[in-house]
Structure formats: structure tokens, C-alpha cells
Coordinates of C-alpha atoms and ligand atoms in Angstrom, one line a residue:
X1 CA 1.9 -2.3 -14.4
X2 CA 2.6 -6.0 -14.3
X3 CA 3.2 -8.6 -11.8
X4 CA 6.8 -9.1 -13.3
X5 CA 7.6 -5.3 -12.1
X6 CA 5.8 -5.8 -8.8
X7 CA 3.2 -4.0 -10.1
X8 CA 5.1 -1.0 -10.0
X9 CA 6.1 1.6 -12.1
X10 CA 9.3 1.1 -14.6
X11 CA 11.3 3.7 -15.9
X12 CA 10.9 2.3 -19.3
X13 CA 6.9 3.3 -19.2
X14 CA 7.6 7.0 -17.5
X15 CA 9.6 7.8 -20.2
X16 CA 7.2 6.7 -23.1
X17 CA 4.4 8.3 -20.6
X18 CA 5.7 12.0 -20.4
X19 CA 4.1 14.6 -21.9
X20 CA 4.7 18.6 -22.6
X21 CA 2.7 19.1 -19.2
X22 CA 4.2 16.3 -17.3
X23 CA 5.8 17.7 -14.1
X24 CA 6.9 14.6 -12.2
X25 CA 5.9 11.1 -11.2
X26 CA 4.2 9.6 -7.9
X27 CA 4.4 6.6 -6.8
X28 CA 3.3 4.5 -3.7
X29 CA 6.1 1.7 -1.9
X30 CA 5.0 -0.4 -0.2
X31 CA 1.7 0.4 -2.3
X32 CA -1.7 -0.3 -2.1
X33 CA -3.5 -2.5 -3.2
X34 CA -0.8 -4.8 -3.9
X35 CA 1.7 -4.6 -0.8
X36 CA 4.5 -4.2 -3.0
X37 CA 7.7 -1.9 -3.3
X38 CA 9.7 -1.0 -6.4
X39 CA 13.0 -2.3 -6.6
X40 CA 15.6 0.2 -5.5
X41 CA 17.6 0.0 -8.7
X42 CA 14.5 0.6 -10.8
X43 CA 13.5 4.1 -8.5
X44 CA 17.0 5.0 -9.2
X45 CA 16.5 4.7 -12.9
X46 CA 13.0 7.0 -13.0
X47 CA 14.5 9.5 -10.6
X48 CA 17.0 9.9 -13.8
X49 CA 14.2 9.8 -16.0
X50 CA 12.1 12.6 -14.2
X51 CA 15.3 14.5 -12.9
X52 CA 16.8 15.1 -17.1
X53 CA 13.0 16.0 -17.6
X54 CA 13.1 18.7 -14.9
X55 CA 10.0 16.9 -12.5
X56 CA 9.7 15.7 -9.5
X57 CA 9.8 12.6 -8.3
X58 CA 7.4 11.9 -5.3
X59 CA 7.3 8.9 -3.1
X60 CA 4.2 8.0 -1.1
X61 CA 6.3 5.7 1.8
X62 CA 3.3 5.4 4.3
X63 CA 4.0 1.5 4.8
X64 CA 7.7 1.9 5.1
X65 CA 7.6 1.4 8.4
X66 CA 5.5 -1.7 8.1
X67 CA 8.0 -3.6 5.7
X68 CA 8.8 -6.9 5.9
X69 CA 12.0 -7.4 3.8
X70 CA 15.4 -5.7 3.9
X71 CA 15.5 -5.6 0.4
X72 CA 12.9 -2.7 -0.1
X73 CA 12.5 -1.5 3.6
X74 CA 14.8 2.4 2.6
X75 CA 13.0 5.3 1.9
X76 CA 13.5 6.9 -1.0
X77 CA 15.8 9.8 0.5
X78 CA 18.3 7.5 0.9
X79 CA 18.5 8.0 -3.2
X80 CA 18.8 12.0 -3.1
X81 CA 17.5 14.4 -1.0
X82 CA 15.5 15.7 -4.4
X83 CA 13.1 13.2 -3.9
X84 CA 9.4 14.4 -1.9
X85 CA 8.7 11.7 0.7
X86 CA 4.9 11.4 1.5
X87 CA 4.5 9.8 5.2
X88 CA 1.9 9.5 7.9
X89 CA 1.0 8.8 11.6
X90 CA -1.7 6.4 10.2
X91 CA 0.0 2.8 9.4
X92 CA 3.0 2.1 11.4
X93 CA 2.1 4.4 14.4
X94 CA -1.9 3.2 13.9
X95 CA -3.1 7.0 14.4
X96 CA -5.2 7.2 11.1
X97 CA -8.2 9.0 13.0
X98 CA -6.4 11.8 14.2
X99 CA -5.6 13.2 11.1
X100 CA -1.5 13.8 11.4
X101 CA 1.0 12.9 8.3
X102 CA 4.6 14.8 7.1
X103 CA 6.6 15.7 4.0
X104 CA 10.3 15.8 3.6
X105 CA 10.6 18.3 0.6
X106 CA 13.7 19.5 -0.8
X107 CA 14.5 23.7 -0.1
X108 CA 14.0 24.6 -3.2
X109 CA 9.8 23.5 -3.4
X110 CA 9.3 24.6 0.8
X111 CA 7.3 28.0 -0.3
X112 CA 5.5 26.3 -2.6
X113 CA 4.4 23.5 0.1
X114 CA 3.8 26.4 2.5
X115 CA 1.5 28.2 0.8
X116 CA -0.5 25.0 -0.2
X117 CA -0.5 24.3 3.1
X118 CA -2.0 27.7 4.6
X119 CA -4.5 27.4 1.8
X120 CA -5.7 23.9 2.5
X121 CA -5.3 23.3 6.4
X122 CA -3.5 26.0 8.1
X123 CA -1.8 23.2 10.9
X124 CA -2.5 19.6 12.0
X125 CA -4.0 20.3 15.3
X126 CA -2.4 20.8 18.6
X127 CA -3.8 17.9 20.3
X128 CA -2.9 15.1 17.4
X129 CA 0.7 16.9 17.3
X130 CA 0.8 16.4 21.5
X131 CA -0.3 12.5 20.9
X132 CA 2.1 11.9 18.1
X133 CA 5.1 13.2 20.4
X134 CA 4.2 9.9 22.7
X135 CA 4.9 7.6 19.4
X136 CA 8.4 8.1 19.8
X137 CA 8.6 6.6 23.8
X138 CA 10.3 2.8 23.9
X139 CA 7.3 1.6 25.6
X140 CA 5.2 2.8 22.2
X141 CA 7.9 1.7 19.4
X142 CA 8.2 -1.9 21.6
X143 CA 4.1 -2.1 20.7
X144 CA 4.3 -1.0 17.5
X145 CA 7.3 -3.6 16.3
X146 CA 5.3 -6.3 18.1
X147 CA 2.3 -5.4 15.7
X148 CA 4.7 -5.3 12.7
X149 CA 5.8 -8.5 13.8
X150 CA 2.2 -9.1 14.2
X151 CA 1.2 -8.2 10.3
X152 CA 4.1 -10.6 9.1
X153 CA 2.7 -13.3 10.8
X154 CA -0.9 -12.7 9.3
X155 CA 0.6 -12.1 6.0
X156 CA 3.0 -15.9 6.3
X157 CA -0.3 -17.5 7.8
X158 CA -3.0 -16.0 4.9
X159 CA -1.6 -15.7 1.4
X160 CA -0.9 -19.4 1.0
X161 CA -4.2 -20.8 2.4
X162 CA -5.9 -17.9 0.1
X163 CA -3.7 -19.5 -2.9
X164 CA -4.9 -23.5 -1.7
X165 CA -8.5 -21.8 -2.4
X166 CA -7.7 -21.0 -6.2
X167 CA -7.0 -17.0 -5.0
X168 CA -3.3 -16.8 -6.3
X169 CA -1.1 -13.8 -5.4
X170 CA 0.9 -13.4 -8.4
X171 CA 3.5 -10.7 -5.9
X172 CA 4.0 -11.8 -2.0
X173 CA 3.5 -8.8 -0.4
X174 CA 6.9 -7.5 0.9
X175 CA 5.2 -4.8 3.3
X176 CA 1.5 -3.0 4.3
X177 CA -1.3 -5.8 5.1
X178 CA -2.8 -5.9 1.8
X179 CA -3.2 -9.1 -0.1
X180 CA -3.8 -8.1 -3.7
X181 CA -5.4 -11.8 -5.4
X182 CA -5.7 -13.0 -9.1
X183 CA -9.9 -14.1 -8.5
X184 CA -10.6 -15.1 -12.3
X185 CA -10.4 -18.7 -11.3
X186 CA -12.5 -18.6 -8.3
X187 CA -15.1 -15.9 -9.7
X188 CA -15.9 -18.9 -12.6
X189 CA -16.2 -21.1 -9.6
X190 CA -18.6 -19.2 -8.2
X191 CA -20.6 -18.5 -11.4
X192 CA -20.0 -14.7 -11.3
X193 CA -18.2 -12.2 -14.4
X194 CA -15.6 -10.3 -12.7
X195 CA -14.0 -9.3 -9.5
X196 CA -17.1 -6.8 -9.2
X197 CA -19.6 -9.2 -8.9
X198 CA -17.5 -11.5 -6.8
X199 CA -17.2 -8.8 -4.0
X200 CA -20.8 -9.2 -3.9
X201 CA -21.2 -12.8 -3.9
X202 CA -18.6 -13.3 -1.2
X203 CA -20.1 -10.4 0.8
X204 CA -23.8 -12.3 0.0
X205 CA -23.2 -15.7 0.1
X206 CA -20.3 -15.6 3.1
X207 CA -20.1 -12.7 4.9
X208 CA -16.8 -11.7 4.1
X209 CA -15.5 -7.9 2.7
X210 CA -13.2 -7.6 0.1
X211 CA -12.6 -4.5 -2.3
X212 CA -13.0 -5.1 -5.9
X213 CA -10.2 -4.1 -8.2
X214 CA -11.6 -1.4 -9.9
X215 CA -11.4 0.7 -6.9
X216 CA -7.8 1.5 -7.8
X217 CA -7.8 1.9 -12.0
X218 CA -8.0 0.1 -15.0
X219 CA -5.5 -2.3 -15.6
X220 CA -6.5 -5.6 -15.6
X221 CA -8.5 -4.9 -12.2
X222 CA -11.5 -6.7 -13.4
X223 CA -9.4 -9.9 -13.0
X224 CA -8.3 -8.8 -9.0
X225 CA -9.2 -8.3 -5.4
X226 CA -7.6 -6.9 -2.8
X227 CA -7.9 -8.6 1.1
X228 CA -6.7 -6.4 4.4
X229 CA -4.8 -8.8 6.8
X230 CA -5.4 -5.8 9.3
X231 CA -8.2 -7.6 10.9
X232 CA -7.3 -9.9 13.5
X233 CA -5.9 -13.5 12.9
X234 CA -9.1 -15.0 14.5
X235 CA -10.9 -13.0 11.8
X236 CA -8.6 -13.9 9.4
X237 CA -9.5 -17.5 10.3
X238 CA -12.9 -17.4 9.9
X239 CA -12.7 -15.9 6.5
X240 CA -10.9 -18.4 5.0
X241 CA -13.0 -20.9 6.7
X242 CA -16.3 -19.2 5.3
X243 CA -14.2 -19.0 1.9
X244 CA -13.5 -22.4 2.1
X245 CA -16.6 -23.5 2.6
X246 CA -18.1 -21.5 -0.2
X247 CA -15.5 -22.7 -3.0
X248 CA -16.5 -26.6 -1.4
X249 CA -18.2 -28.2 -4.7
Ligands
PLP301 C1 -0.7 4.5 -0.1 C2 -1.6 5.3 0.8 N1 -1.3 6.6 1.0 C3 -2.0 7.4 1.8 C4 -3.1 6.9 2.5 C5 -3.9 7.9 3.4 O1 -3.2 8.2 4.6 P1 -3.8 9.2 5.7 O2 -4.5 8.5 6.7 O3 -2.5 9.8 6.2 O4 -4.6 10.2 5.0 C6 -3.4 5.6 2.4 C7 -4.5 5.1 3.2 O5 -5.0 4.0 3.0 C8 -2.6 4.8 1.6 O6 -2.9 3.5 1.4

């Protein structure tokens, strides 16, 4: 994918992708690495695509809840209730430890899910079921928008002073606390090949993680990094000071 389509998927390229044993598509929105969604009008078109093909279409929307723009903040049910919606307790509702995540599947692919299900897990247990019930009280959802509100606000305050540094973001991020950076620029700067090295370098020379491209495919991700803004802004701060100070000539 390209930064033009938001690094997401087109329907143009799952058409010239699909094979004889192609049985659907899968996609992540808001995804990660890049914090980006796919426009609504382009989901539309591949749902077309993979419906006159006979798939499915399956939407991983665990960073719905933590989207920042009104253009791309709908699941993909909203579309047709055909679609599989992948979802979680981990992001919005910040349970990732306790294991706890949902599908919304249409009927007609229920016994299928179900018997995956008794095969792989049996149930989410009792006790993360019991916690996730207290998600739902207005004391819990007034935290959690506060810490959506929270991740904007590290997002608005770190992607421009990465881009000052020569660490451009060719997409803003329109939702999950990722910052996914073009580091060719800097990683000549530095001396170093590739977005492989540099992750070592910046973890050597200033103390600060980042995951190298390569961690999610091929495409380009030699030429990328990916930043969390989930630490907190005083860490946030002191990264791009350290960054800073290691891009000073
Ligand atoms: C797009 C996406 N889907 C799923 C997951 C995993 O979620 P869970 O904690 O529910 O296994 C992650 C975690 O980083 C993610 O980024």
C-alpha cells in the first residue's frame, strides 16, 4: 500500500490480488503500524469486490474506539451486517492483559466460529468477563474518553516536532497512538543503512525504543519506523529531546 491510499488496501489491488483459493480479505482500521483508516467509500468498493467473489470481508476495528476524526470513526457494520468485525477489550478499554476481545459475525458463519472457538479456547474466562462488565459504568467511559482525549493530544503535540527532526509522517494518524515515520533522511544522518539499523542506533546512542519497519512486511519498510505515543507525554518529551540532541550536527 501507499501513502496516497493511507496505506490501506484499495479495491483496485484485491481484485488483481485474488486467486482460485482466495476466500476473503482482512484488513485493520485504524491499523497498525500506520494509525490510519480506509476511507469509507473505498471499504464499500472491496466489500463489492469480495462479496461478487463469494469471500468474506473481515475488519480488524480494535482502535475504533480510539479515533480521532469523524470521517473514519464507523465501524464497518454500518456498511452490511455481512462484514466480520474483529474487536477487543485491549485499546479503548486498556484491558490488553486480561485476555478478552469479541466478533460480530453474520448467522450464516456462527457454527463455523463456534467450533473454532471450542477448539482453540473453550471461553474467555469468568473473571476477565466480570471485569469487562465494569467498562460499561459512566465513571469508567468518563476515564476512558479523557484518555482518548489524552492520545489526541500526544498525537497534535509529537508528529510535528518528529517531522522538525527530518522524521516526516507521510499520513497523520487519524486514530490508535502509533506514529508510523519516513526515517531514510534521518538514518543517512545518522550514518546507518536502513530503518533496521537505525532502531539500534537510537536505542544505542539515545535510549529511545522504536520498532523497525520490517516488523509488519515488505513494502517499502526498510525506509520506516513506527513510534507508540502510548507512553506518557513526559516520556514523549524526553524522546524527542534525546532525538534532538542526537540529530544536533
Ligand atoms: C490491529 C491489531 N489487532 C489486534 C491486536 C491484538 O489485540 P489483543 O490484545 O486483543 O490480542 C493488536 C495489538 O497490538 C493490533 O494492533
Amino acid at each position: 500500500t501507499t501513502a496516497a491510499e493511507r496505506f490501506q488496501l484499495s479495491a483496485d489491488k484485491v481484485e488483481a490480488a485474488w486467486g482460485e483459493r482466495t476466500r476473503g480479505v482482512l484488513l485493520a482500521s485504524p491499523s497498525n503500524p500506520t494509525g490510519t483508516s480506509i476511507a469509507p467509500d473505498e471499504l464499500r468498493r472491496i466489500h463489492e469486490v469480495v462479496t461478487r467473489r463469494g469471500g468474506v470481508t473481515l475488519v480488524d476495528e480494535i482502535y475504533l474506539g480510539l479515533s480521532h476524526d469523524e470521517r473514519y470513526g464507523q465501524s464497518a457494520l454500518a456498511l452490511d451486517d455481512q462484514v466480520v468485525s474483529i474487536n477487543s477489550f485491549s485499546k479503548y478499554f486498556h484491558m490488553t492483559g486480561w485476555r478478552l476481545g469479541w466478533l460480530v459475525v453474520p448467522d450464516a458463519l456462527l457454527p463455523a466460529v463456534e467450533r473454532l472457538a471450542q477448539n482453540l479456547f473453550i471461553c474467555a474466562s469468568t473473571v476477565a468477563q466480570y471485569a469487562a462488565l465494569a467498562c460499561f459504568e459512566t465513571e469508567s467511559i468518563t476515564e476512558y474518553e479523557r484518555r482518548r482525549a489524552e492520545f489526541k493530544a500526544r498525537r497534535d503535540w509529537f508528529i510535528p516536532r518528529l517531522e522538525a527532526l527530518g522524521l516526516p509522517v507521510p499520513v497523520m494518524p487519524d486514530g490508535a497512538f502509533y506514529a508510523w515515520a519516513d526515517c531514510r533522511e534521518f538514518a543517512r544522518r545518522l550514518g546507518v543503512a536502513d530503518s533496521w539499523d537505525l532502531t539500534y542506533a537510537l536505542m544505542e546512542r539515545a535510549h529511545v525504543a522504536v520498532t523497525p519497519g520490517r516488523d509488519f512486511g515488505h513494502a517499502e519498510t526498510a525506509g520506516f519506523i513506527r513510534f507508540s505515543t502510548a507512553s506518557s507525554m513526559a516520556h514523549l518529551q524526553e524522546a524527542i529531546a534525546r532525538l534532538e540532541a542526537l540529530a544536533r550536527p
